Short mmCIF file of C-alpha atoms in Angstrom, two decimals:
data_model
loop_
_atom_site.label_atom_id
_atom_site.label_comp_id
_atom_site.label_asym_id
_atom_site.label_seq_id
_atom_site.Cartn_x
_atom_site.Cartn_y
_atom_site.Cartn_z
CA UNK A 1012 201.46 -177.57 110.94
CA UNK A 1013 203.44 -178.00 108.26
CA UNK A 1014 206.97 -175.83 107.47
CA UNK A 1015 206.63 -173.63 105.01
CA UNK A 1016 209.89 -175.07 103.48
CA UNK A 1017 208.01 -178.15 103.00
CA UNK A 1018 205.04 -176.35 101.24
CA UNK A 1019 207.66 -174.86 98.65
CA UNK A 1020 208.91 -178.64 97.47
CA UNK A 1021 209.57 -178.26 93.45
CA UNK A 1022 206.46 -179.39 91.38
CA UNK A 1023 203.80 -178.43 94.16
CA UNK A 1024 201.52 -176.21 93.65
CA UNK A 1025 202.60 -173.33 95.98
CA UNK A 1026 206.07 -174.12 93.98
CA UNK A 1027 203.93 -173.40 91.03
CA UNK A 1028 203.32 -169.71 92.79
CA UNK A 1029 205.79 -168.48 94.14
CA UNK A 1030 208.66 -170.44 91.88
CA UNK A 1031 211.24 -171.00 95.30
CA UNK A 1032 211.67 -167.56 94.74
CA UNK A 1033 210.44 -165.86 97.61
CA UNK A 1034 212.36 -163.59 100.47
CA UNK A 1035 211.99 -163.82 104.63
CA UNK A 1036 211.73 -160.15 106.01
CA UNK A 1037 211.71 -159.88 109.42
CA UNK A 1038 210.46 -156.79 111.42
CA UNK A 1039 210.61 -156.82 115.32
CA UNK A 1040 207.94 -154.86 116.70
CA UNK A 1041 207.20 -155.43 120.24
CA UNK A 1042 209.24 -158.29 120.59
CA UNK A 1043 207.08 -159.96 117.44
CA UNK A 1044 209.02 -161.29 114.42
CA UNK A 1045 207.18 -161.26 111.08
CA UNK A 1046 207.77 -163.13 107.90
CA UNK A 1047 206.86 -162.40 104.17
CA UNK A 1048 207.11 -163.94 101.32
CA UNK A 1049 207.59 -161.64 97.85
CA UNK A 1050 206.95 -163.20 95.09
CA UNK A 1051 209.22 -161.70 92.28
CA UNK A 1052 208.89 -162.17 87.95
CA UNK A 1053 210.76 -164.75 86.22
CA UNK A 1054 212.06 -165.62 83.10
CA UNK A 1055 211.25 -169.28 81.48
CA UNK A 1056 212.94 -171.05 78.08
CA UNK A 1057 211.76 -173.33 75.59
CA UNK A 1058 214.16 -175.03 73.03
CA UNK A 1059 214.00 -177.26 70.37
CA UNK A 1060 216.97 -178.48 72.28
CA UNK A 1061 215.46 -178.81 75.53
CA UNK A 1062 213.10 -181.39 77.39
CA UNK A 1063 209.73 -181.21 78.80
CA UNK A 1064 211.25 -183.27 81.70
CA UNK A 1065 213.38 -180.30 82.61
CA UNK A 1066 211.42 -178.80 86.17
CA UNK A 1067 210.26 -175.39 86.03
CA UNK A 1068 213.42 -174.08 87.96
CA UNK A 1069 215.87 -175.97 85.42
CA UNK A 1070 213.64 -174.41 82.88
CA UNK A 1071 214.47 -170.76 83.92
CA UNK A 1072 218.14 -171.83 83.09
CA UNK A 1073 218.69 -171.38 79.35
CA UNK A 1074 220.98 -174.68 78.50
CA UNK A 1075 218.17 -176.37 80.35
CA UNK A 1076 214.91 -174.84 78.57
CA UNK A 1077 211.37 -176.95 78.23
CA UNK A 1078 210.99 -178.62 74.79
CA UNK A 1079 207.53 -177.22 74.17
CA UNK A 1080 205.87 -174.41 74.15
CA UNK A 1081 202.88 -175.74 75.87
CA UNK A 1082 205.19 -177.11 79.05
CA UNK A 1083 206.75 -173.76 79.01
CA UNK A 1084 203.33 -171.85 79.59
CA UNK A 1085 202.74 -174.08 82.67
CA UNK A 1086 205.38 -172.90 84.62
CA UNK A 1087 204.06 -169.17 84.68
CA UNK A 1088 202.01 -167.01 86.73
CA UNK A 1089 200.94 -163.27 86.35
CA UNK A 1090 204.21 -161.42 86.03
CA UNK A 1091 206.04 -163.97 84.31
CA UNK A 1092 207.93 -164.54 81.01
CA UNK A 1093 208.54 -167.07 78.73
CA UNK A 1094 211.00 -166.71 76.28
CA UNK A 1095 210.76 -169.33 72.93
CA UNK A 1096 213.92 -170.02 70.77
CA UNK A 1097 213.75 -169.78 67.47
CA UNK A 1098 212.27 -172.93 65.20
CA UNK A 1099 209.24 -174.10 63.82
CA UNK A 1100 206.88 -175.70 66.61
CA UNK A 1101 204.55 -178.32 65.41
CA UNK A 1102 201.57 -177.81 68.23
CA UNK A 1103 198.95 -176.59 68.46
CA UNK A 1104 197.74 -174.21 71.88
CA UNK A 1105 194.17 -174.76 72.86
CA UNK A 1106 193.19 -172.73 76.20
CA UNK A 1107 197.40 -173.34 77.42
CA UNK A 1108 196.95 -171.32 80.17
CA UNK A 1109 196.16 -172.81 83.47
CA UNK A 1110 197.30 -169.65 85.60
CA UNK A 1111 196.41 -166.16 84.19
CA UNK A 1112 197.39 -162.80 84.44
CA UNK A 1113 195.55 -160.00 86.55
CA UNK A 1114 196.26 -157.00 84.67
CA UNK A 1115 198.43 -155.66 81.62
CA UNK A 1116 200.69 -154.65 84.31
CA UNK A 1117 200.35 -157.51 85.71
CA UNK A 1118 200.03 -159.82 82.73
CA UNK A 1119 202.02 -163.12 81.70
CA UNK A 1120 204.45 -162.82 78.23
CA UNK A 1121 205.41 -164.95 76.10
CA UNK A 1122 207.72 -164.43 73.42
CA UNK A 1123 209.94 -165.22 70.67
CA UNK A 1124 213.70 -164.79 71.26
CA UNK A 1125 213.82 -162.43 68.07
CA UNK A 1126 210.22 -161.03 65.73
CA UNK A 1127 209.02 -164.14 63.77
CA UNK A 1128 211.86 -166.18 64.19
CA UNK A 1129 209.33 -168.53 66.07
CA UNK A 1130 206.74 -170.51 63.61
CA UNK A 1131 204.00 -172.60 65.31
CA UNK A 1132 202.73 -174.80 62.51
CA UNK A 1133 200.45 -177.42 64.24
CA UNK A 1134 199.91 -180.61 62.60
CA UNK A 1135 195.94 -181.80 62.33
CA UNK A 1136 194.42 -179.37 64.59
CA UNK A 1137 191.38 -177.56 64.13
CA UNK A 1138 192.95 -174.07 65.15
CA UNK A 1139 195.98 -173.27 65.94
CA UNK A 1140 195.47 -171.08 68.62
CA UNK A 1141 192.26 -170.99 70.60
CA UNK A 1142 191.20 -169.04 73.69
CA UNK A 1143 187.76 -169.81 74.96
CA UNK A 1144 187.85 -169.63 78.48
CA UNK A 1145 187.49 -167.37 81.36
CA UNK A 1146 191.04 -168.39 82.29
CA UNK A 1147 192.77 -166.92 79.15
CA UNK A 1148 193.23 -163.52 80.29
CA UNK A 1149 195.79 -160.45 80.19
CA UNK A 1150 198.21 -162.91 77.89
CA UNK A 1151 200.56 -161.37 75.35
CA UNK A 1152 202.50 -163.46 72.60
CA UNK A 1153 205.45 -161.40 70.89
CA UNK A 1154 207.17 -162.04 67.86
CA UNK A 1155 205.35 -165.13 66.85
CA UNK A 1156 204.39 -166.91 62.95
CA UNK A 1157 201.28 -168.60 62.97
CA UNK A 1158 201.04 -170.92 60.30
CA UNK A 1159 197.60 -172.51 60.05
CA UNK A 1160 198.71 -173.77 56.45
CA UNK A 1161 197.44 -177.41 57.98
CA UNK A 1162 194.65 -176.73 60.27
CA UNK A 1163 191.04 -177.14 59.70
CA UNK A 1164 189.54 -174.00 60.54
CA UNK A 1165 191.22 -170.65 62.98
CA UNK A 1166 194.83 -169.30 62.95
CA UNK A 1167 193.69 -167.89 66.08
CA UNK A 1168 190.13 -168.23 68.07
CA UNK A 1169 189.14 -165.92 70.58
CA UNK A 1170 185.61 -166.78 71.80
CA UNK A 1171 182.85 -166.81 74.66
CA UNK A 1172 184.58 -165.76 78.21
CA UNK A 1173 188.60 -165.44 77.14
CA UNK A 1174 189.51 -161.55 77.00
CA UNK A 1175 192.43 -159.51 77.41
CA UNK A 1176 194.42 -161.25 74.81
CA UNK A 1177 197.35 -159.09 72.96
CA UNK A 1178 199.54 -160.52 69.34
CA UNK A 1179 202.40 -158.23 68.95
CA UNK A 1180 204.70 -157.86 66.06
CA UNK A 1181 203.24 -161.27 64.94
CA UNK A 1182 201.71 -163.29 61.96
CA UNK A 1183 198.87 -165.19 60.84
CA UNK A 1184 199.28 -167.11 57.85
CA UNK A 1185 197.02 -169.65 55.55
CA UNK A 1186 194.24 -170.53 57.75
CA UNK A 1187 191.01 -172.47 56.25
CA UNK A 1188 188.17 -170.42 57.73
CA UNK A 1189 189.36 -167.31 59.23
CA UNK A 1190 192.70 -165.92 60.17
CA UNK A 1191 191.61 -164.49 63.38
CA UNK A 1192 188.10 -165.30 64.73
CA UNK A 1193 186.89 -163.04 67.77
CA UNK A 1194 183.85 -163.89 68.18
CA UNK A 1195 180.83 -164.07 71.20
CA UNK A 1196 179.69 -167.25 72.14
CA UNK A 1197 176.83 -168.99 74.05
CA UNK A 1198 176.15 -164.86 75.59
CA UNK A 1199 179.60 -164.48 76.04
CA UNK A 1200 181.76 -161.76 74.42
CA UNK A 1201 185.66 -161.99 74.27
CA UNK A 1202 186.28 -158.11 74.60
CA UNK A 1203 189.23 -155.60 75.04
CA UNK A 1204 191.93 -157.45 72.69
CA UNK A 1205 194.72 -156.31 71.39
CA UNK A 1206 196.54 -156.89 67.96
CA UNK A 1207 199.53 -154.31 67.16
CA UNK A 1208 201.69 -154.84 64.15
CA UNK A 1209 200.74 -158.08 62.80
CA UNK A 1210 200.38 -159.44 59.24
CA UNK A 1211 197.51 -161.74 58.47
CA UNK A 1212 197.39 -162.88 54.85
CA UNK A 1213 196.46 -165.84 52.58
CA UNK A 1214 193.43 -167.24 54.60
CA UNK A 1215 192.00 -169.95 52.66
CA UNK A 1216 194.32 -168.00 49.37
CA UNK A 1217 195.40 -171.18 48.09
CA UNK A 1218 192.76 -173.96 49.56
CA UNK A 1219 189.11 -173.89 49.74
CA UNK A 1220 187.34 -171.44 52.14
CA UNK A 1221 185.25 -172.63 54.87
CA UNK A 1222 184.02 -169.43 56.15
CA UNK A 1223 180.40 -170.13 54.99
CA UNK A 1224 177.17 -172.05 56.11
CA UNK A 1225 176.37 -173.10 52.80
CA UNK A 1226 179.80 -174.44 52.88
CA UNK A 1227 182.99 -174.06 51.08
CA UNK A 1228 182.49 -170.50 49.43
CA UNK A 1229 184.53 -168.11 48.30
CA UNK A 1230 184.82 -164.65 49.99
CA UNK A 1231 183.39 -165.31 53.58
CA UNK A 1232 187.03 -166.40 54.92
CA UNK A 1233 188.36 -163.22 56.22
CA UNK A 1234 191.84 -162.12 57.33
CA UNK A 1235 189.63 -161.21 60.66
CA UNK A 1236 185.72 -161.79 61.89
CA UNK A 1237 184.97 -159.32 65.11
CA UNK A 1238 182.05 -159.79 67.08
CA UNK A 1239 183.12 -158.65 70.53
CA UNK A 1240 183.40 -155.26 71.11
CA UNK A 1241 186.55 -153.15 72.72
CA UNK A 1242 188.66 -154.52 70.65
CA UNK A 1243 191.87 -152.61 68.91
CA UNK A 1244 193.73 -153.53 65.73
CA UNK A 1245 196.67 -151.27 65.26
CA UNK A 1246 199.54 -151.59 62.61
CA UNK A 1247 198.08 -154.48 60.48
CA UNK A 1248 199.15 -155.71 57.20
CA UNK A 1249 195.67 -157.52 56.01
CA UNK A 1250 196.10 -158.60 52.36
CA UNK A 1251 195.31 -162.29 50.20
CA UNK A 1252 192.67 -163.13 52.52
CA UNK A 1253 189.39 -165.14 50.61
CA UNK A 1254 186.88 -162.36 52.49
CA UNK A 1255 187.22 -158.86 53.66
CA UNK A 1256 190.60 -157.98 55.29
CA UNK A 1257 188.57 -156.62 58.52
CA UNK A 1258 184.82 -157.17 59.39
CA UNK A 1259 183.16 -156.27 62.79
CA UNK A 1260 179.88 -158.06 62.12
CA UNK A 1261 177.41 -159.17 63.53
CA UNK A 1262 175.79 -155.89 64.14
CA UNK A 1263 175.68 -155.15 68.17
CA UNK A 1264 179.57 -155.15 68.48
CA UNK A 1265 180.64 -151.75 69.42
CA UNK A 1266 183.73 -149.66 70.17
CA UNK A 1267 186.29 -151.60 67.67
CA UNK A 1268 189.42 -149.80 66.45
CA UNK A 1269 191.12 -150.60 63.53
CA UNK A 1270 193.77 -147.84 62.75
CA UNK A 1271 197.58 -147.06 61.53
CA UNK A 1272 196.72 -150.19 59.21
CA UNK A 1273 197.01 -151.47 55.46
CA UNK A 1274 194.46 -153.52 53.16
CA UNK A 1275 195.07 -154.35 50.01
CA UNK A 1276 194.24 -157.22 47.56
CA UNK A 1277 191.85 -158.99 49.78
CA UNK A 1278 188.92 -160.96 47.67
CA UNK A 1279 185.95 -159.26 49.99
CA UNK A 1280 186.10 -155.64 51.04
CA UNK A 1281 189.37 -153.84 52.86
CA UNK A 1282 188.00 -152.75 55.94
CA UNK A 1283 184.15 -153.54 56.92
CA UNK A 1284 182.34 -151.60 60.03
CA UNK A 1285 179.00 -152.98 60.73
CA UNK A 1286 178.81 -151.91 64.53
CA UNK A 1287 178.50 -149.10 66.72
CA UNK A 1288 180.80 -146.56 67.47
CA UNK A 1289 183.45 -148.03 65.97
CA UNK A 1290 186.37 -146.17 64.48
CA UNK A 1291 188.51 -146.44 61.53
CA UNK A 1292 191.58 -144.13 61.01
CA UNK A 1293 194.41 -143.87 59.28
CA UNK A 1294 194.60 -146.78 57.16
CA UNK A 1295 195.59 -147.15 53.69
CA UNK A 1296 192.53 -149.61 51.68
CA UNK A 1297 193.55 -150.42 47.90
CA UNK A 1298 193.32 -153.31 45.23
CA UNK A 1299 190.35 -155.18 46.73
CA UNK A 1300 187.98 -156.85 44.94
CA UNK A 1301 184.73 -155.97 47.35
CA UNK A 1302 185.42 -152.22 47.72
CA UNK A 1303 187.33 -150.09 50.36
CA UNK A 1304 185.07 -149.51 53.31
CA UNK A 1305 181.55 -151.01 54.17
CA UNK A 1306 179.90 -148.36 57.19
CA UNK A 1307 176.60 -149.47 58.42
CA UNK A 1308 174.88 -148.62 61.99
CA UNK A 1309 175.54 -145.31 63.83
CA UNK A 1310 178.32 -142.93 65.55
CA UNK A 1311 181.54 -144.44 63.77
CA UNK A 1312 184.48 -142.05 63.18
CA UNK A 1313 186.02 -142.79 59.82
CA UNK A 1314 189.07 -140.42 59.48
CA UNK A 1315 191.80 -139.67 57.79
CA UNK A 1316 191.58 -142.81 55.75
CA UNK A 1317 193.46 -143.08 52.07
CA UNK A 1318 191.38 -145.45 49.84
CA UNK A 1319 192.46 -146.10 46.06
CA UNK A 1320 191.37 -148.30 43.34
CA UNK A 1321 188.74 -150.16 44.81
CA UNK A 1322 186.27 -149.64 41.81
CA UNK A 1323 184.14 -153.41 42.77
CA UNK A 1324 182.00 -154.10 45.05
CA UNK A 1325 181.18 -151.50 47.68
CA UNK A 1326 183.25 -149.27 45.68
CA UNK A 1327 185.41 -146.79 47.70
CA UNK A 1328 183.33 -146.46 50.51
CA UNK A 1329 179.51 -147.60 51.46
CA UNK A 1330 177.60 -145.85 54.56
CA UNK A 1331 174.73 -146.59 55.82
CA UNK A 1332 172.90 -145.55 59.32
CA UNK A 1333 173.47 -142.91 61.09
CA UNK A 1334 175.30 -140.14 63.17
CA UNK A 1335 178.61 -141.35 61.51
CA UNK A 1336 181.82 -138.64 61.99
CA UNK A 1337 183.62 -138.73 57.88
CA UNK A 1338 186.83 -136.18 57.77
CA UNK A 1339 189.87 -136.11 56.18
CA UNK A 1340 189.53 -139.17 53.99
CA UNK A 1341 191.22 -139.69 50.73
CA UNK A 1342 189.10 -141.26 47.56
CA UNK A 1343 190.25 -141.54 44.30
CA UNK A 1344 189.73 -144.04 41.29
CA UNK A 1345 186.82 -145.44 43.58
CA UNK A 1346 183.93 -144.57 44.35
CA UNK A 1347 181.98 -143.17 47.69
CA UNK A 1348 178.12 -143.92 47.88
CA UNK A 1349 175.76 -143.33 50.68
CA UNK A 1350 176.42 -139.72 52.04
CA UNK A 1351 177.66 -136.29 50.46
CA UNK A 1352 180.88 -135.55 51.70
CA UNK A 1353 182.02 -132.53 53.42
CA UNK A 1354 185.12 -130.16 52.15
CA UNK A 1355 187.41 -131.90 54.55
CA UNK A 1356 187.68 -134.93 52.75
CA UNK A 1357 189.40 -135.30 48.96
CA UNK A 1358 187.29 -137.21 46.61
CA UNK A 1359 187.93 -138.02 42.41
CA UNK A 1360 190.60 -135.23 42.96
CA UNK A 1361 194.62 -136.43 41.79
CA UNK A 1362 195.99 -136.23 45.02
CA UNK A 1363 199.21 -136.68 43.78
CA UNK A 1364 201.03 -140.03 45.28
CA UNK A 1365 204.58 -140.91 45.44
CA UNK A 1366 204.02 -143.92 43.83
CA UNK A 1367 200.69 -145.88 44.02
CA UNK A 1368 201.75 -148.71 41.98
CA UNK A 1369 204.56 -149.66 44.65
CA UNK A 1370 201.87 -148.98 46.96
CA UNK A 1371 203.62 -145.72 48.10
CA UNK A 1372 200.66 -143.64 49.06
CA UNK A 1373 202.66 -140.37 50.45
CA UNK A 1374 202.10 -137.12 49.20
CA UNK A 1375 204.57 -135.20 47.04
CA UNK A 1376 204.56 -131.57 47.42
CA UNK A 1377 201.83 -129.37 45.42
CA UNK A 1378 199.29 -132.37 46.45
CA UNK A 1379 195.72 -130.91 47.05
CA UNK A 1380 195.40 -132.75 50.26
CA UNK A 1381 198.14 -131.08 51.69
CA UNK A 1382 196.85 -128.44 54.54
CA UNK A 1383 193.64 -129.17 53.61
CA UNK A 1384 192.21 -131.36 56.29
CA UNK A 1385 191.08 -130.20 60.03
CA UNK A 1386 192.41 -130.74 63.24
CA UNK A 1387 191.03 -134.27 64.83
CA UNK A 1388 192.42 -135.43 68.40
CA UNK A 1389 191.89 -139.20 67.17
CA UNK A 1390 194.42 -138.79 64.22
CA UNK A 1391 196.44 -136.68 65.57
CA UNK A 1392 199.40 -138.85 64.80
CA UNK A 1393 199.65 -140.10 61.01
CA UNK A 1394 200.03 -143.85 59.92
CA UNK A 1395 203.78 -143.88 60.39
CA UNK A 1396 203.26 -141.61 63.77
CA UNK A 1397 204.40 -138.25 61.86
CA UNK A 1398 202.91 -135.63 63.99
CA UNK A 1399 199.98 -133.93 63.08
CA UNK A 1400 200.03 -131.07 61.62
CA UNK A 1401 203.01 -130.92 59.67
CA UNK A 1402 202.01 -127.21 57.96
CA UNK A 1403 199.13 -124.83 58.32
CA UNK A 1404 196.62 -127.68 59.28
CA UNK A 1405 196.39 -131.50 58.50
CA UNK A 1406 196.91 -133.37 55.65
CA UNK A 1407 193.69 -135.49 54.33
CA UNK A 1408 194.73 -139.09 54.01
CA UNK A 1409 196.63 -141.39 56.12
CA UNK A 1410 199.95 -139.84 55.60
CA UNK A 1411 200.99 -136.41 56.43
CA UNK A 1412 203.22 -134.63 54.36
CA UNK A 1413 206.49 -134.87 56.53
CA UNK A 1414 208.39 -131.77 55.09
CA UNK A 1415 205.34 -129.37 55.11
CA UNK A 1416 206.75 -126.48 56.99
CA UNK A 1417 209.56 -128.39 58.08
CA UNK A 1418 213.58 -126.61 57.66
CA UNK A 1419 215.17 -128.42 54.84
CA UNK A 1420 218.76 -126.74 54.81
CA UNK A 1421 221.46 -129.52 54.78
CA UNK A 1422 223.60 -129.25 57.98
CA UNK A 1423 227.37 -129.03 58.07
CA UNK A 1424 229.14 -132.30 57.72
CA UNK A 1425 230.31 -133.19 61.61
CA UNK A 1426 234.33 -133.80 62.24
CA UNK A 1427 236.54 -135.28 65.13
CA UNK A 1428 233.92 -137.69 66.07
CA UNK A 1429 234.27 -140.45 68.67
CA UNK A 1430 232.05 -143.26 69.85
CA UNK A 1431 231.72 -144.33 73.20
CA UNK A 1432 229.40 -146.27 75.35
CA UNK A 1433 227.49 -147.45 72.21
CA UNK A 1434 224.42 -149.48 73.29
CA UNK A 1435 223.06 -151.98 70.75
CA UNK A 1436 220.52 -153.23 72.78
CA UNK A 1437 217.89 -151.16 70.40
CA UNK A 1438 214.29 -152.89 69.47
CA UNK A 1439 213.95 -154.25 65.61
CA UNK A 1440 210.16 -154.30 65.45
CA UNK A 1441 208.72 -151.98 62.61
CA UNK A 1442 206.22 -149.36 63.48
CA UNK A 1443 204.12 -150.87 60.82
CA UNK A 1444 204.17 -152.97 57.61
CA UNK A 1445 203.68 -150.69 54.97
CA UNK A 1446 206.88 -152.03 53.55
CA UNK A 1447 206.03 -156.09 53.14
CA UNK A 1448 203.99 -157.13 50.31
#
């Protein structure tokens, strides 16, 4: 039998698993000696100063990083973490992941050293990211720019068996066909993904769109195409995209989020619902050429929603089907076809906005949707996580009115202050994007 010493050797594949990292407990029980191995997390580099011939354990050494990302990836397992220094990467990550993770607790992370400071701007590929198999699963990139600016077709492609795939605080940027494709595939459905605060924007903006059958065709390439069901967008910045900022579509998907989220300026409609159950809340939808919202099917929640000057198209907001839940929405210089609305939402009425040509969509005080709205457990945060209610009862639209009820005396000026312990170890990521353009 072979020692277990041997079995560890670096570049095997129980090396692969338990990374030389594991510890010998011993228990005496009867006169019988047991051993364990516990198979802690690690941390991994990439650099555009290091070298893919670096091994695994040089690799969890920063001076001695991997070059790419791609030789980074295969060093983890569930647990682990791969850290990328900032630069622009020119490769492109098809299916990268030959180990997965087993849980989000359990999940593998990798992530740029500091938010967007990593670009991966493959040369020639078809997508830039794509995740079609079973094996691509509880994965979360952090901090990354996607530049699909030279790629044929997907910033990112989610199809058939992958699942359990989370972008944080990311971007997707210039892709041909669609910025982010989720899509089912040969009876497959990628379900329960994850985006939270990321920015997808000029998909096929300034180059021809090849979102469409019939071919290159202007307003079918869309900042993102859902198909699967389970999945949640939260925070996104969806704007310049040759198609609707958000469409679940085909119909059959069911259960998609999309919430705490701006579209604005997109070709096709903001934000597009043509599924089941699906929910949209608190999002701001202006300036798009197709309309504001597109409902179709049955039992979606549409709350708390602000939607301005979206005259085109589907005008403010479309529904069709049926058994669909409409409160606290916001509608003016648009439109709303389809249904009669009930007092809770604010519709044609001057609601009374900071500043909607800055795209400042707050509410100054003496706005008619102030107090006006009713209490909903799905909203009961507001797009920039105010607390609802700020006054007598919620605010319609996606912002509540932050000194409603609130004590506005000026406190004293503080003296004799000292600073100690200061810890500037504090996270930089926005809540959401409403500032970017």
């Amino acid at each position: 039998m072979e020692n277990q010493d041997s079995l560890l050797m670096e570049g095997s594949p129980m090396e692969r698993m338990w990374k030389l990292r594991y510890v010998r407990i011993g228990f005496a029980v009867v006169g019988i000696t047991f051993n364990a191995a516990v198979c802690e997390a690690a941390t991994y580099y990439v650099a555009q100063t290091g070298s893919d011939n670096n091994s695994c354990s040089q690799a969890a050494i920063q001076s001695s990083a991997k070059r790419t990302i791609r030789a980074g990836i295969s060093c983890l397992v569930a647990g682990d973490t791969l850290t990328v220094k900032e630069g622009t990467y020119n490769e492109a990550l098809s299916n990268p992941f030959s180990n997965t993770g087993t849980s989000w607790n359990n999940k593998i992370t990798v992530k740029a050293e500091s938010p967007r400071a990593v670009i991966l701007k493959p040369n020639n590929a078809q997508d830039a990211m794509t995740f079609d198999s079973s094996s691509q699963k509880y994965i979360e990139f952090d901090g990354f720019e996607i530049d699909a600016v030279n790629v044929s077709n997907y910033g990112i492609r989610i199809w058939s068996n992958a699942h359990h795939i989370r972008f944080r605080n990311s971007a997707v940027l210039n892709a041909a066909n669609q910025g982010v494709s989720i899509l089912k595939d040969g009876g497959a459905s990628p379900d329960f993904n994850e985006f939270i605060n990321v920015e997808v924007a000029y998909t096929a903006w300034s180059r021809s769109c090849n979102g469409s059958s019939e071919g290159q065709k202007d307003g079918y390439c869309h900042g993102f195409y859902v198909s699967g069901s389970n999945n949640l967008l939260d925070g996104m910045l969806l704007h310049h995209n040759n198609g609707f900022g958000v469409q679940f579509y085909p119909q059959g998907n069911r259960n998609n989020t999309i919430r705490n989220s701006i579209s604005h300026s997109n070709k096709g409609t903001g934000l597009a619902s043509l599924g089941d159950d699906n929910k949209v809340i608190n999002n701001v939808v202006y300036n798009n050429d197709g309309g504001g919202l597109l409902i179709t099917e049955s039992n979606c929640l549409v709350y708390n929603n602000t939607v301005y000057n979206n005259p085109s198209g589907w005008g403010g907001m479309n529904i069709q089907g049926s058994g669909h839940k409409v409160k606290n929405n916001l509608f003016y210089q648009n439109s709303v076809s389809g249904m009669s609305l009930d007092s809770t939402n604010l519709n044609g009425t001057n609601p009374q906005f900071v500043n909607s040509g800055t795209g400042n969509f707050r509410l100054q005080a003496g706005s008619p949707a102030i107090d006006r709205g009713t209490a909903l457990t799905e909203s009961n945060t507001d797009i920039v996580g105010t607390p609802r209610p700020q006054g007598a009862s919620f605010d319609i639209g996606a912002y509540e009115f932050g000194e409603s009820g609130a004590d506005t005396t000026r406190p004293a000026a503080p003296s004799n202050l000292r600073v100690s312990n200061l810890d500037t170890s504090y996270e930089t990521y926005p809540k959401n994007w409403e500032r970017r353009s």
